[in-house]
Amino acid sequence: LLAGAIAFAPVTAFAADLTIGFSQIGSESGWRAAETTVTKQEAADRGINLKFADAQQKQENQIKAIRSFVAQGVDAILLAPVVATGWDEVLEEAKDADIPVVLLDRTVDAPDDLYLTAVTSDLVHEGRVAGQWLVDEMDGADCRIVELQGTTGSSPAIDRKTGFEEAIAGHDNLEIVRSQTGDFTRSKGKVVMESFLKAEGGENICALYAHNDDMAVGAIQAIKDAGLNPGDDILIVAIDAVPDAHLAIANGDMNATIELTPNMAGPALDALEAYLADGTTPPKWIQTESKLFTAADDNQAIYEQKKDLGY
Ligand code: GZL
């Protein structure tokens, strides 16, 4: 009877014994806050004991957290890597301890045997979609673009820039005249946009491409403070599709955003449970969807749906 009982124990019963460490970047954006909320919920739904560490956007704090998880002998580690480089040594330590690591929403420049899988969107594709939106919107007319980059050295900042440049290449009417990091935050997005407006003159800026909505929302305030109409005098396209981006589009202050699901943990924990239960190896990349939203969508309704999801 005992053998029978063990043989039919459902995976969820197995998951109840799991302890997983989560090294989260911080809470730099509404999207990041939502990812944290959703990850905690996904773990709770599975009866997983989640140990949460907020790194305040510092890589050294993430490395410390990973070392602590290894010392505690957790069953697995979730890592949202703030930047792409500098992980090899600590990921080797996790590997030596037979602790699988799953990357969330960003990737690392490390040999892929150092992590089980990465759950991310196609970050280059997101940049391409943003660039193509502007190509279509301008329809051949000249447009001087300013760009708010994400955190320097992070895979989204690198890849979203690459994708956007690919999309506008060959369209000589489109030119990026200023590009600087706003570190994915509203406050820095506002400050850097103020410097762009001062340096270029608001009347000489046609569009803003921001690597996330939070920097775009900060920039909207700077554009308004300069007496200009965001979404009209200066077109704005960004990424994440957080509630406030849908609200800004509904209000005509922003033009387009590309959705990034905050639920990377669901696929990550599914892959980990299968791997830990019976060695099932997931693909190295589990890709999440990206969807463009514009003023043609019912952004007010979408805002209402998303506003209580923990952003
Ligand atoms: C992208 C993710 C980015 C979000 C930002 O996958 O890493 O980090 O787009 C967040 O909002 O700061």
mmCIF file of C-alpha atoms and ligand atoms in Angstrom:
data_model
loop_
_atom_site.group_PDB
_atom_site.id
_atom_site.type_symbol
_atom_site.label_atom_id
_atom_site.label_comp_id
_atom_site.label_asym_id
_atom_site.label_seq_id
_atom_site.Cartn_x
_atom_site.Cartn_y
_atom_site.Cartn_z
ATOM 1 C CA LEU A 1 0.000 0.000 0.000
ATOM 2 C CA LEU A 2 2.821 2.391 0.963
ATOM 3 C CA ALA A 3 4.595 1.860 -2.384
ATOM 4 C CA GLY A 4 1.301 2.465 -4.141
ATOM 5 C CA ALA A 5 0.753 5.686 -2.229
ATOM 6 C CA ILE A 6 4.240 6.963 -3.071
ATOM 7 C CA ALA A 7 3.875 6.012 -6.732
ATOM 8 C CA PHE A 8 0.689 8.079 -7.081
ATOM 9 C CA ALA A 9 1.739 11.098 -5.001
ATOM 10 C CA PRO A 10 0.833 14.064 -7.294
ATOM 11 C CA VAL A 11 3.610 16.491 -8.315
ATOM 12 C CA THR A 12 1.980 19.184 -6.170
ATOM 13 C CA ALA A 13 2.545 17.013 -3.089
ATOM 14 C CA PHE A 14 6.177 16.709 -4.195
ATOM 15 C CA ALA A 15 6.389 20.497 -4.697
ATOM 16 C CA ALA A 16 5.189 21.052 -1.128
ATOM 17 C CA ASP A 17 8.692 20.030 0.032
ATOM 18 C CA LEU A 18 10.522 22.388 -2.322
ATOM 19 C CA THR A 19 12.481 25.395 -1.123
ATOM 20 C CA ILE A 20 13.431 27.810 -3.902
ATOM 21 C CA GLY A 21 15.543 30.943 -3.619
ATOM 22 C CA PHE A 22 14.558 33.945 -5.755
ATOM 23 C CA SER A 23 17.187 36.629 -6.410
ATOM 24 C CA GLN A 24 15.095 39.559 -7.682
ATOM 25 C CA ILE A 25 16.708 42.691 -9.144
ATOM 26 C CA GLY A 26 14.699 45.192 -7.125
ATOM 27 C CA SER A 27 11.553 47.246 -7.699
ATOM 28 C CA GLU A 28 12.822 49.724 -10.318
ATOM 29 C CA SER A 29 9.630 49.543 -12.374
ATOM 30 C CA GLY A 30 5.947 48.751 -12.095
ATOM 31 C CA TRP A 31 6.563 45.704 -14.252
ATOM 32 C CA ARG A 32 9.238 44.401 -11.860
ATOM 33 C CA ALA A 33 6.880 44.853 -8.899
ATOM 34 C CA ALA A 34 4.234 42.848 -10.765
ATOM 35 C CA GLU A 35 6.739 40.085 -11.523
ATOM 36 C CA THR A 36 7.524 39.823 -7.815
ATOM 37 C CA THR A 37 3.835 39.705 -6.894
ATOM 38 C CA VAL A 38 3.094 37.026 -9.478
ATOM 39 C CA THR A 39 6.160 34.941 -8.591
ATOM 40 C CA LYS A 40 5.192 34.829 -4.906
ATOM 41 C CA GLN A 41 1.656 33.826 -5.876
ATOM 42 C CA GLU A 42 2.812 31.114 -8.303
ATOM 43 C CA ALA A 43 5.062 29.636 -5.582
ATOM 44 C CA ALA A 44 2.288 29.780 -2.978
ATOM 45 C CA ASP A 45 -0.137 28.093 -5.390
ATOM 46 C CA ARG A 46 2.360 25.199 -5.647
ATOM 47 C CA GLY A 47 3.081 24.968 -1.931
ATOM 48 C CA ILE A 48 6.682 25.968 -2.626
ATOM 49 C CA ASN A 49 8.673 27.667 0.155
ATOM 50 C CA LEU A 50 10.050 30.767 -1.638
ATOM 51 C CA LYS A 51 13.021 32.605 -0.137
ATOM 52 C CA PHE A 52 12.946 36.141 -1.601
ATOM 53 C CA ALA A 53 15.986 38.463 -1.883
ATOM 54 C CA ASP A 54 15.688 42.033 -3.277
ATOM 55 C CA ALA A 55 19.065 43.258 -4.609
ATOM 56 C CA GLN A 56 18.210 46.972 -4.970
ATOM 57 C CA GLN A 57 19.520 46.677 -8.556
ATOM 58 C CA LYS A 58 23.049 45.737 -7.399
ATOM 59 C CA GLN A 59 24.727 42.685 -8.914
ATOM 60 C CA GLU A 60 26.885 42.143 -5.839
ATOM 61 C CA ASN A 61 23.731 41.742 -3.761
ATOM 62 C CA GLN A 62 22.419 39.154 -6.199
ATOM 63 C CA ILE A 63 25.696 37.222 -6.031
ATOM 64 C CA LYS A 64 25.543 37.325 -2.208
ATOM 65 C CA ALA A 65 21.942 36.067 -2.306
ATOM 66 C CA ILE A 66 22.827 33.189 -4.619
ATOM 67 C CA ARG A 67 25.737 32.183 -2.338
ATOM 68 C CA SER A 68 23.379 32.283 0.625
ATOM 69 C CA PHE A 69 20.825 30.104 -1.165
ATOM 70 C CA VAL A 70 23.596 27.601 -2.022
ATOM 71 C CA ALA A 71 24.756 27.551 1.614
ATOM 72 C CA GLN A 72 21.169 26.916 2.726
ATOM 73 C CA GLY A 73 20.943 24.005 0.298
ATOM 74 C CA VAL A 74 17.827 25.215 -1.531
ATOM 75 C CA ASP A 75 16.358 22.908 -4.159
ATOM 76 C CA ALA A 76 16.570 25.491 -6.948
ATOM 77 C CA ILE A 77 17.260 29.175 -7.643
ATOM 78 C CA LEU A 78 15.320 31.744 -9.687
ATOM 79 C CA LEU A 79 17.518 34.623 -10.917
ATOM 80 C CA ALA A 80 16.495 37.806 -12.707
ATOM 81 C CA PRO A 81 20.034 38.974 -13.628
ATOM 82 C CA VAL A 82 20.386 42.765 -13.433
ATOM 83 C CA VAL A 83 23.209 42.748 -16.011
ATOM 84 C CA ALA A 84 24.352 40.159 -18.546
ATOM 85 C CA THR A 85 27.987 39.640 -17.442
ATOM 86 C CA GLY A 86 29.829 38.603 -14.265
ATOM 87 C CA TRP A 87 27.824 35.464 -13.351
ATOM 88 C CA ASP A 88 30.099 32.570 -14.325
ATOM 89 C CA GLU A 89 31.784 32.053 -10.945
ATOM 90 C CA VAL A 90 28.643 32.092 -8.786
ATOM 91 C CA LEU A 91 26.686 29.990 -11.291
ATOM 92 C CA GLU A 92 29.533 27.443 -11.222
ATOM 93 C CA GLU A 93 29.157 27.305 -7.424
ATOM 94 C CA ALA A 94 25.426 26.567 -7.785
ATOM 95 C CA LYS A 95 26.179 23.919 -10.420
ATOM 96 C CA ASP A 96 28.817 22.299 -8.174
ATOM 97 C CA ALA A 97 26.138 22.112 -5.461
ATOM 98 C CA ASP A 98 23.714 20.481 -7.943
ATOM 99 C CA ILE A 99 21.280 23.373 -7.561
ATOM 100 C CA PRO A 100 19.511 24.224 -10.852
ATOM 101 C CA VAL A 101 19.208 27.913 -11.748
ATOM 102 C CA VAL A 102 16.390 29.320 -13.893
ATOM 103 C CA LEU A 103 16.778 32.823 -15.391
ATOM 104 C CA LEU A 104 13.753 35.134 -15.393
ATOM 105 C CA ASP A 105 13.135 37.988 -17.885
ATOM 106 C CA ARG A 106 16.784 38.672 -18.661
ATOM 107 C CA THR A 107 19.657 36.527 -19.950
ATOM 108 C CA VAL A 108 23.342 36.180 -19.052
ATOM 109 C CA ASP A 109 26.525 35.947 -21.155
ATOM 110 C CA ALA A 110 27.554 32.633 -19.608
ATOM 111 C CA PRO A 111 27.837 29.037 -20.891
ATOM 112 C CA ASP A 112 24.305 27.664 -21.029
ATOM 113 C CA ASP A 113 25.234 24.588 -18.962
ATOM 114 C CA LEU A 114 25.328 26.995 -16.004
ATOM 115 C CA TYR A 115 21.542 27.424 -15.992
ATOM 116 C CA LEU A 116 18.636 25.046 -16.575
ATOM 117 C CA THR A 117 16.558 27.400 -18.747
ATOM 118 C CA ALA A 118 15.799 31.089 -19.323
ATOM 119 C CA VAL A 119 12.175 32.304 -19.328
ATOM 120 C CA THR A 120 12.173 35.579 -21.300
ATOM 121 C CA SER A 121 10.463 37.367 -24.133
ATOM 122 C CA ASP A 122 12.313 37.869 -27.421
ATOM 123 C CA LEU A 123 13.868 41.180 -26.428
ATOM 124 C CA VAL A 124 15.280 41.909 -29.881
ATOM 125 C CA HIS A 125 11.845 41.276 -31.392
ATOM 126 C CA GLU A 126 10.298 43.770 -28.964
ATOM 127 C CA GLY A 127 12.725 46.429 -30.216
ATOM 128 C CA ARG A 128 11.917 45.545 -33.817
ATOM 129 C CA VAL A 129 8.166 45.835 -33.181
ATOM 130 C CA ALA A 130 8.674 49.266 -31.601
ATOM 131 C CA GLY A 131 10.819 50.423 -34.526
ATOM 132 C CA GLN A 132 8.426 49.048 -37.129
ATOM 133 C CA TRP A 133 5.529 50.845 -35.427
ATOM 134 C CA LEU A 134 7.387 54.144 -35.856
ATOM 135 C CA VAL A 135 8.359 53.348 -39.465
ATOM 136 C CA ASP A 136 4.683 52.746 -40.257
ATOM 137 C CA GLU A 137 3.488 55.759 -38.253
ATOM 138 C CA MET A 138 5.875 58.190 -39.966
ATOM 139 C CA ASP A 139 5.235 56.730 -43.420
ATOM 140 C CA GLY A 140 8.358 58.317 -44.914
ATOM 141 C CA ALA A 141 8.198 61.641 -43.044
ATOM 142 C CA ASP A 142 11.337 62.828 -41.234
ATOM 143 C CA CYS A 143 11.537 62.007 -37.532
ATOM 144 C CA ARG A 144 14.319 62.825 -35.064
ATOM 145 C CA ILE A 145 14.153 60.220 -32.320
ATOM 146 C CA VAL A 146 15.431 60.256 -28.742
ATOM 147 C CA GLU A 147 15.952 56.949 -26.912
ATOM 148 C CA LEU A 148 15.776 56.132 -23.205
ATOM 149 C CA GLN A 149 17.801 52.963 -22.735
ATOM 150 C CA GLY A 150 17.276 50.450 -19.948
ATOM 151 C CA THR A 151 19.895 49.544 -17.342
ATOM 152 C CA THR A 152 23.355 49.692 -18.924
ATOM 153 C CA GLY A 153 24.679 46.199 -19.643
ATOM 154 C CA SER A 154 21.344 44.458 -19.129
ATOM 155 C CA SER A 155 20.154 42.096 -21.859
ATOM 156 C CA PRO A 156 16.903 44.060 -22.432
ATOM 157 C CA ALA A 157 18.808 47.325 -22.895
ATOM 158 C CA ILE A 158 21.224 45.687 -25.354
ATOM 159 C CA ASP A 159 18.628 43.681 -27.280
ATOM 160 C CA ARG A 160 15.835 46.282 -27.412
ATOM 161 C CA LYS A 161 18.305 48.800 -28.836
ATOM 162 C CA THR A 162 19.503 46.252 -31.425
ATOM 163 C CA GLY A 163 15.980 45.391 -32.523
ATOM 164 C CA PHE A 164 14.845 49.002 -32.857
ATOM 165 C CA GLU A 165 17.918 49.940 -34.912
ATOM 166 C CA GLU A 166 17.351 46.942 -37.181
ATOM 167 C CA ALA A 167 13.761 48.035 -37.831
ATOM 168 C CA ILE A 168 14.627 51.650 -38.710
ATOM 169 C CA ALA A 169 17.729 50.763 -40.741
ATOM 170 C CA GLY A 170 17.226 51.717 -44.399
ATOM 171 C CA HIS A 171 14.678 54.392 -43.470
ATOM 172 C CA ASP A 172 16.814 57.530 -43.777
ATOM 173 C CA ASN A 173 13.893 59.678 -42.636
ATOM 174 C CA LEU A 174 14.273 58.183 -39.141
ATOM 175 C CA GLU A 175 17.292 59.142 -37.023
ATOM 176 C CA ILE A 176 18.165 58.530 -33.363
ATOM 177 C CA VAL A 177 19.706 61.850 -32.290
ATOM 178 C CA ARG A 178 20.075 61.200 -28.531
ATOM 179 C CA SER A 179 20.325 57.920 -26.625
ATOM 180 C CA GLN A 180 21.001 57.540 -22.903
ATOM 181 C CA THR A 181 20.106 55.208 -20.050
ATOM 182 C CA GLY A 182 17.235 56.036 -17.730
ATOM 183 C CA ASP A 183 17.894 52.802 -15.791
ATOM 184 C CA PHE A 184 14.304 51.594 -16.321
ATOM 185 C CA THR A 185 12.970 54.063 -13.709
ATOM 186 C CA ARG A 186 10.350 56.835 -13.932
ATOM 187 C CA SER A 187 12.523 59.325 -12.069
ATOM 188 C CA LYS A 188 15.575 58.903 -14.304
ATOM 189 C CA GLY A 189 13.392 58.754 -17.408
ATOM 190 C CA LYS A 190 12.026 62.197 -16.480
ATOM 191 C CA VAL A 191 15.459 63.691 -15.750
ATOM 192 C CA VAL A 192 17.066 62.351 -18.925
ATOM 193 C CA MET A 193 14.100 63.472 -21.064
ATOM 194 C CA GLU A 194 14.470 66.963 -19.550
ATOM 195 C CA SER A 195 18.106 66.952 -20.692
ATOM 196 C CA PHE A 196 17.092 65.800 -24.192
ATOM 197 C CA LEU A 197 14.508 68.606 -24.440
ATOM 198 C CA LYS A 198 17.071 71.169 -23.262
ATOM 199 C CA ALA A 199 19.780 69.927 -25.629
ATOM 200 C CA GLU A 200 17.638 69.447 -28.744
ATOM 201 C CA GLY A 201 14.753 71.861 -28.239
ATOM 202 C CA GLY A 202 11.371 70.172 -27.875
ATOM 203 C CA GLU A 203 10.275 71.350 -31.310
ATOM 204 C CA ASN A 204 13.159 69.347 -32.834
ATOM 205 C CA ILE A 205 12.190 66.034 -31.239
ATOM 206 C CA CYS A 206 9.612 63.980 -33.138
ATOM 207 C CA ALA A 207 9.522 60.735 -31.123
ATOM 208 C CA LEU A 208 10.693 58.970 -27.968
ATOM 209 C CA TYR A 209 11.551 55.278 -27.853
ATOM 210 C CA ALA A 210 11.789 54.130 -24.235
ATOM 211 C CA HIS A 211 12.958 50.609 -23.350
ATOM 212 C CA ASN A 212 10.209 50.426 -20.726
ATOM 213 C CA ASP A 213 6.943 52.174 -19.894
ATOM 214 C CA ASP A 214 8.157 53.532 -16.569
ATOM 215 C CA MET A 215 10.812 55.681 -18.241
ATOM 216 C CA ALA A 216 8.184 56.766 -20.799
ATOM 217 C CA VAL A 217 5.790 57.806 -18.005
ATOM 218 C CA GLY A 218 8.567 59.882 -16.442
ATOM 219 C CA ALA A 219 9.345 61.419 -19.838
ATOM 220 C CA ILE A 220 5.668 62.304 -20.372
ATOM 221 C CA GLN A 221 5.835 64.533 -17.290
ATOM 222 C CA ALA A 222 8.986 66.227 -18.598
ATOM 223 C CA ILE A 223 7.347 66.829 -21.994
ATOM 224 C CA LYS A 224 4.273 68.344 -20.335
ATOM 225 C CA ASP A 225 6.469 70.519 -18.088
ATOM 226 C CA ALA A 226 8.093 71.823 -21.297
ATOM 227 C CA GLY A 227 4.661 72.918 -22.544
ATOM 228 C CA LEU A 228 4.455 70.218 -25.232
ATOM 229 C CA ASN A 229 1.808 67.564 -25.873
ATOM 230 C CA PRO A 230 3.155 64.004 -25.392
ATOM 231 C CA GLY A 231 1.653 61.536 -27.850
ATOM 232 C CA ASP A 232 1.173 64.370 -30.346
ATOM 233 C CA ASP A 233 4.091 66.861 -30.494
ATOM 234 C CA ILE A 234 6.355 63.961 -29.461
ATOM 235 C CA LEU A 235 5.241 60.412 -30.315
ATOM 236 C CA ILE A 236 5.998 57.833 -27.619
ATOM 237 C CA VAL A 237 6.527 54.079 -27.997
ATOM 238 C CA ALA A 238 7.703 51.831 -25.142
ATOM 239 C CA ILE A 239 7.583 48.283 -23.776
ATOM 240 C CA ASP A 240 5.936 46.399 -20.867
ATOM 241 C CA ALA A 241 2.239 47.375 -21.263
ATOM 242 C CA VAL A 242 1.907 48.252 -17.562
ATOM 243 C CA PRO A 243 -1.473 49.699 -16.484
ATOM 244 C CA ASP A 244 -0.205 53.301 -16.536
ATOM 245 C CA ALA A 245 0.919 52.880 -20.145
ATOM 246 C CA HIS A 246 -2.587 51.806 -21.159
ATOM 247 C CA LEU A 247 -3.957 54.792 -19.241
ATOM 248 C CA ALA A 248 -1.511 57.153 -20.984
ATOM 249 C CA ILE A 249 -2.495 55.766 -24.402
ATOM 250 C CA ALA A 250 -6.203 56.090 -23.507
ATOM 251 C CA ASN A 251 -5.522 59.733 -22.560
ATOM 252 C CA GLY A 252 -3.586 60.417 -25.774
ATOM 253 C CA ASP A 253 -0.301 61.004 -23.886
ATOM 254 C CA MET A 254 1.395 57.914 -25.381
ATOM 255 C CA ASN A 255 1.008 56.024 -28.647
ATOM 256 C CA ALA A 256 2.128 52.391 -28.347
ATOM 257 C CA THR A 257 3.483 49.784 -25.960
ATOM 258 C CA ILE A 258 4.519 46.139 -26.323
ATOM 259 C CA GLU A 259 3.282 43.735 -23.694
ATOM 260 C CA LEU A 260 5.671 41.770 -21.484
ATOM 261 C CA THR A 261 3.968 39.247 -19.219
ATOM 262 C CA PRO A 262 4.941 39.567 -15.539
ATOM 263 C CA ASN A 263 4.320 35.825 -15.191
ATOM 264 C CA MET A 264 7.725 34.348 -15.988
ATOM 265 C CA ALA A 265 7.549 32.255 -12.783
ATOM 266 C CA GLY A 266 4.699 30.002 -13.922
ATOM 267 C CA PRO A 267 6.671 28.440 -16.790
ATOM 268 C CA ALA A 268 9.858 28.546 -14.683
ATOM 269 C CA LEU A 269 8.344 26.654 -11.737
ATOM 270 C CA ASP A 270 6.647 24.151 -14.067
ATOM 271 C CA ALA A 271 10.035 23.404 -15.649
ATOM 272 C CA LEU A 272 11.746 23.151 -12.257
ATOM 273 C CA GLU A 273 9.107 20.817 -10.798
ATOM 274 C CA ALA A 274 9.386 18.484 -13.790
ATOM 275 C CA TYR A 275 13.194 18.569 -13.673
ATOM 276 C CA LEU A 276 13.392 17.949 -9.930
ATOM 277 C CA ALA A 277 10.699 15.268 -9.996
ATOM 278 C CA ASP A 278 12.056 13.108 -12.815
ATOM 279 C CA GLY A 279 14.964 14.828 -14.542
ATOM 280 C CA THR A 280 12.917 16.208 -17.443
ATOM 281 C CA THR A 281 15.200 18.774 -19.089
ATOM 282 C CA PRO A 282 13.444 21.878 -20.473
ATOM 283 C CA PRO A 283 14.599 23.784 -23.597
ATOM 284 C CA LYS A 284 17.302 26.359 -22.836
ATOM 285 C CA TRP A 285 14.858 29.162 -23.728
ATOM 286 C CA ILE A 286 11.180 29.308 -22.807
ATOM 287 C CA GLN A 287 9.894 32.296 -24.801
ATOM 288 C CA THR A 288 6.983 34.451 -23.640
ATOM 289 C CA GLU A 289 4.724 36.343 -26.057
ATOM 290 C CA SER A 290 4.981 40.007 -27.084
ATOM 291 C CA LYS A 291 1.892 41.948 -28.229
ATOM 292 C CA LEU A 292 1.666 45.514 -29.585
ATOM 293 C CA PHE A 293 -0.984 47.814 -28.094
ATOM 294 C CA THR A 294 -1.947 51.147 -29.696
ATOM 295 C CA ALA A 295 -4.763 53.694 -29.446
ATOM 296 C CA ALA A 296 -6.820 51.285 -31.570
ATOM 297 C CA ASP A 297 -7.140 49.011 -28.500
ATOM 298 C CA ASP A 298 -9.565 49.534 -25.628
ATOM 299 C CA ASN A 299 -6.825 50.732 -23.290
ATOM 300 C CA GLN A 300 -9.194 52.003 -20.611
ATOM 301 C CA ALA A 301 -10.709 48.501 -20.271
ATOM 302 C CA ILE A 302 -7.266 46.856 -20.277
ATOM 303 C CA TYR A 303 -6.124 49.334 -17.601
ATOM 304 C CA GLU A 304 -9.078 48.284 -15.428
ATOM 305 C CA GLN A 305 -8.156 44.603 -15.907
ATOM 306 C CA LYS A 306 -4.474 45.098 -15.055
ATOM 307 C CA LYS A 307 -4.521 47.749 -12.340
ATOM 308 C CA ASP A 308 -4.969 45.300 -9.450
ATOM 309 C CA LEU A 309 -2.348 42.766 -10.577
ATOM 310 C CA GLY A 310 0.415 44.082 -8.335
ATOM 311 C CA TYR A 311 2.169 46.632 -10.622
HETATM 312 C C1 GZL B 1 12.557 42.917 -19.492
HETATM 313 C C2 GZL B 1 12.748 43.265 -18.016
HETATM 314 C C3 GZL B 1 12.738 44.762 -17.831
HETATM 315 C C4 GZL B 1 11.371 45.420 -17.959
HETATM 316 C C5 GZL B 1 11.547 46.621 -17.091
HETATM 317 O O1 GZL B 1 12.514 41.528 -19.678
HETATM 318 O O2 GZL B 1 13.977 42.738 -17.556
HETATM 319 O O3 GZL B 1 13.197 45.071 -16.503
HETATM 320 O O4 GZL B 1 11.037 45.760 -19.298
HETATM 321 C C6 GZL B 1 12.290 46.033 -15.908
HETATM 322 O O5 GZL B 1 10.361 47.267 -16.704
HETATM 323 O O6 GZL B 1 12.990 46.998 -15.201
#
